C-alpha positions in Angstrom: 0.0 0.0 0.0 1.4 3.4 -1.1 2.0 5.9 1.6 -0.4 9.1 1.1 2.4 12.4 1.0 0.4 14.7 2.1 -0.7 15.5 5.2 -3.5 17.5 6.5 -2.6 20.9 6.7 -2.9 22.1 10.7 -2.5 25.4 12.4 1.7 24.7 12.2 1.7 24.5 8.7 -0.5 27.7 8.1 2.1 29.2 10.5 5.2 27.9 8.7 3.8 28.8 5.4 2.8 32.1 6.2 5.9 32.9 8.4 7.8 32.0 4.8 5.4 34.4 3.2 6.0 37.6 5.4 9.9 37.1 6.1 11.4 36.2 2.5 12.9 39.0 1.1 13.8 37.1 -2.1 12.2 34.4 -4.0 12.3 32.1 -7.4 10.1 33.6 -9.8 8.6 31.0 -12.4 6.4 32.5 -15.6 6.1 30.6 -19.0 8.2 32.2 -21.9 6.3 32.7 -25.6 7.0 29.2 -26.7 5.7 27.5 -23.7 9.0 26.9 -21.7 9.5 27.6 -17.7 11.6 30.3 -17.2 12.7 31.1 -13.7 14.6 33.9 -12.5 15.1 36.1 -9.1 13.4 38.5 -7.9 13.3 40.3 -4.5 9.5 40.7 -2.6 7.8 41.6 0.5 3.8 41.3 1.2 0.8 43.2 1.4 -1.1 44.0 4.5 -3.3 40.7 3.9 -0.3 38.5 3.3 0.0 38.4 -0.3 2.9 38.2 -2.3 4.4 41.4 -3.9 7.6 42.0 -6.8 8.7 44.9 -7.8 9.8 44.5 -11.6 11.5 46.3 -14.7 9.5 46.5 -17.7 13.1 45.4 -19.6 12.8 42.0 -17.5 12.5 38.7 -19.9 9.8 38.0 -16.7 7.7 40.8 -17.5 7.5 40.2 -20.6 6.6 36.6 -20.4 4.0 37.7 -17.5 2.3 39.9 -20.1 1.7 37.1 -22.3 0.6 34.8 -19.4 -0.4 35.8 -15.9 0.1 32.7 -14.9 3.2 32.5 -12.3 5.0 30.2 -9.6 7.2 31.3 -6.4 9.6 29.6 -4.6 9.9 30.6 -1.0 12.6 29.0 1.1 14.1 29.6 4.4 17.9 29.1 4.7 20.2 27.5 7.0 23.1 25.4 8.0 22.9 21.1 7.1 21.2 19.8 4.6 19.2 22.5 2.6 16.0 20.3 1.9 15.8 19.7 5.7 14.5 23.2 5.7 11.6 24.3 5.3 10.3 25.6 1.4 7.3 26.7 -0.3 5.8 26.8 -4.0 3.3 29.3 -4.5 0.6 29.5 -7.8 -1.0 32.1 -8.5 -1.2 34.9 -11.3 0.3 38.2 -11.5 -1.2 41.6 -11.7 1.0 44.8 -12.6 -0.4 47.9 -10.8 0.2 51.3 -11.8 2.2 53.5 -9.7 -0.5 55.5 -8.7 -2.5 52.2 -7.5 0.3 50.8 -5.8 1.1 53.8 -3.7 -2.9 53.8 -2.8 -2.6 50.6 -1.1 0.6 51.2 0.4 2.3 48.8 -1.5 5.5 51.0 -1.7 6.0 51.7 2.1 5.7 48.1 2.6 8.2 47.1 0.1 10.9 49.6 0.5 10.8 48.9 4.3 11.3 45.4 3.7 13.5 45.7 0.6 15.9 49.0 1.5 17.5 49.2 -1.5 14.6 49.0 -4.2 14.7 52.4 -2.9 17.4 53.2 -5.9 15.2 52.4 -8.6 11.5 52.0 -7.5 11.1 55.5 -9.1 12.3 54.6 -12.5 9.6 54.7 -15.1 9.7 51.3 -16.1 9.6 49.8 -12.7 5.9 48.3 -11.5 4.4 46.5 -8.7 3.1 42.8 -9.2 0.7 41.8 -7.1 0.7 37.9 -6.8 -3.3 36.5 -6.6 -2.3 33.1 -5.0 -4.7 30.5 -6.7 -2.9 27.3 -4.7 0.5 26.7 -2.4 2.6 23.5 -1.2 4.0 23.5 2.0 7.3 21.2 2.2 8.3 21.9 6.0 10.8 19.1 6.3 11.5 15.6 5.0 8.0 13.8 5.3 5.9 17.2 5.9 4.1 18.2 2.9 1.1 19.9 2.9 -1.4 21.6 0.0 -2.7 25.1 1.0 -5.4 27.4 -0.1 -5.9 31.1 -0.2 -7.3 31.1 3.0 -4.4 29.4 5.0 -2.0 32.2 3.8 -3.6 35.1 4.1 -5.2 37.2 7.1 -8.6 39.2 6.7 -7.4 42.6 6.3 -10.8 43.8 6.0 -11.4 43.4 9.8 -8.2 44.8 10.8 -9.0 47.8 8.8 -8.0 50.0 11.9 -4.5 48.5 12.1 -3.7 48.9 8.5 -4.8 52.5 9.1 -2.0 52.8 11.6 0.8 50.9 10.8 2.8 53.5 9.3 3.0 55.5 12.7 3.2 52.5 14.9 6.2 51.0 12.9 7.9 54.5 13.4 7.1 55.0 17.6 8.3 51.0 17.7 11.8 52.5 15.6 12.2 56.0 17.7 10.9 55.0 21.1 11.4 50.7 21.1 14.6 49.8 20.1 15.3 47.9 23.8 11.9 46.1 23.0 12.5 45.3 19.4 15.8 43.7 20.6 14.6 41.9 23.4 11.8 40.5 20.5 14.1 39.3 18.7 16.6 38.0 20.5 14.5 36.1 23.1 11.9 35.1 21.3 13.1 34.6 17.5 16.2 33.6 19.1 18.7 35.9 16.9 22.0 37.5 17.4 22.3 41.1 18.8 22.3 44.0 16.7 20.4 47.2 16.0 16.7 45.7 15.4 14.2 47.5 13.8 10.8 47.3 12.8 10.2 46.8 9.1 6.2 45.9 8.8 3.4 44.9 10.6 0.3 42.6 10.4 -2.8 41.3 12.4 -0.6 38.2 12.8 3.0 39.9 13.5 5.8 42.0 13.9 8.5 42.0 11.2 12.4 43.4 12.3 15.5 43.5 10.8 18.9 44.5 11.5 21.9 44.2 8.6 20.8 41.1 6.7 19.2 39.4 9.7 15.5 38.9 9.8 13.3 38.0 12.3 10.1 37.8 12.6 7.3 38.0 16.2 4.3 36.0 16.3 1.6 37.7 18.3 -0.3 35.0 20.5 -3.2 36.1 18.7 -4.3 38.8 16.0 -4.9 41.6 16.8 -7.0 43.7 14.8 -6.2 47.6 16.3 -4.0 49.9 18.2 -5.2 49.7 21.4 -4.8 45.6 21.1 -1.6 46.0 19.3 -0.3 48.0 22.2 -1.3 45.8 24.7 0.2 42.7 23.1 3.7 44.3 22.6 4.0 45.1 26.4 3.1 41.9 27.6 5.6 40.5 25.2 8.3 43.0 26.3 7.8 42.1 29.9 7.5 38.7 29.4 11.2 39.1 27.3 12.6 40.8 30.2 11.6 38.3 32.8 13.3 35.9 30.7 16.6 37.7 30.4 
């Protein structure tokens, strides 16, 4: 009897898989070329509010062009590490692309988000030929280790942004009080609980689900216990998390 691969997906691998999602700051991009063909290439990315995937591309790339003639696009998320790399966790992503405007990217805050995450799109997100993608995930697979793979939906990767509305309105400030008036907080986050090295941690995006931080090329991201869907939530969370870091220093 043949042994099924896939398991049920569970609340660890939504966390795993969406985890992958929100910290990857680079990815494999796979779109079909004009005679059919797989091309893949790299491309940097962050998320949206909700979770999904965002790229920030040139109009020049072979990708884009390829996109154009079919929307239809794969990404390959992985987390690195020491050992073996396929002991590590990995995920493929289906979805298809849409390229935004300018205009409608900076609407939804798509260019905050990514330049926080991505410092140094900063030198050419301006350019004229340069557009957001937003990635409409149709499907994912989960491989979180040697016998843990898991098919995922939609809703296993992404939060409801429409009832955390009153976050989203306020992430922008919050992420700047956390950077100004936090930074002993937003080390002892990361160091306690993500259990990263020392170094100047900031905060580089929020979510109903977490707190993202970098400092040089580490990343690190905070799981809240729960979401949290405003300020006053948000604030409370991130002080019992703070003193519950200190108690264990």
């Amino acid at each position: 009897m043949a042994l099924e691969p896939i398991r049920p997906t569970d609340d660890t691998a939504r966390a795993t898989a969406r985890r992958l999602l929100r910290i990857t700051a680079a990815a494999s991009l796979g779109t079909l070329d004009a005679e059919g063909f797989p091309a893949v290439t790299l491309t940097t990315m962050a998320t949206a509010f909700d979770g999904t995937p965002l790229l920030l591309v040139s109009g020049l790339s072979a990708h884009t062009r390829n996109l154009k003639g079919d929307t239809r696009v794969s990404l390959l998320v992985a987390q690195t590490g020491r050992g073996d790399p396929l002991a590590h966790p990995r995920m493929s992503v289906f979805g298809h692309a849409e390229i935004l405007e300018h205009a409608e990217a900076e609407r939804l805050g798509f260019t905050r988000r990514y330049l926080a995450h991505n410092q140094k799109a900063a030198l050419y997100v301006g350019l004229p030929d340069f557009r957001f993608v937003r990635i409409n995930i149709a499907r994912a697979s989960l491989n979180g280790g040697f016998g843990k793979a898991y098919e995922l939906v939609p809703a296993d990767l992404l939060c409801d942004a429409a009832a955390s509305a009153d976050l989203a309105a306020t992430e922008a400030d919050a992420i700047a009080h956390l950077n100004d008036d936090h930074a002993e907080a937003l080390s002892l986050y990361a160091e306690r609980f993500c259990r990263m090295e020392s170094g100047r941690w900031r905060a580089t995006g929020l979510d109903p689900e977490g707190l993202n931080m970098q400092a040089g090329d580490q990343r690190a991201r905070l799981a809240f216990p729960a979401p949290v869907h405003d300020g006053t939530a948000l604030r409370h969370v991130l002080k019992q998390l703070a003193m519950e870091a200190r108690d264990a220093a």
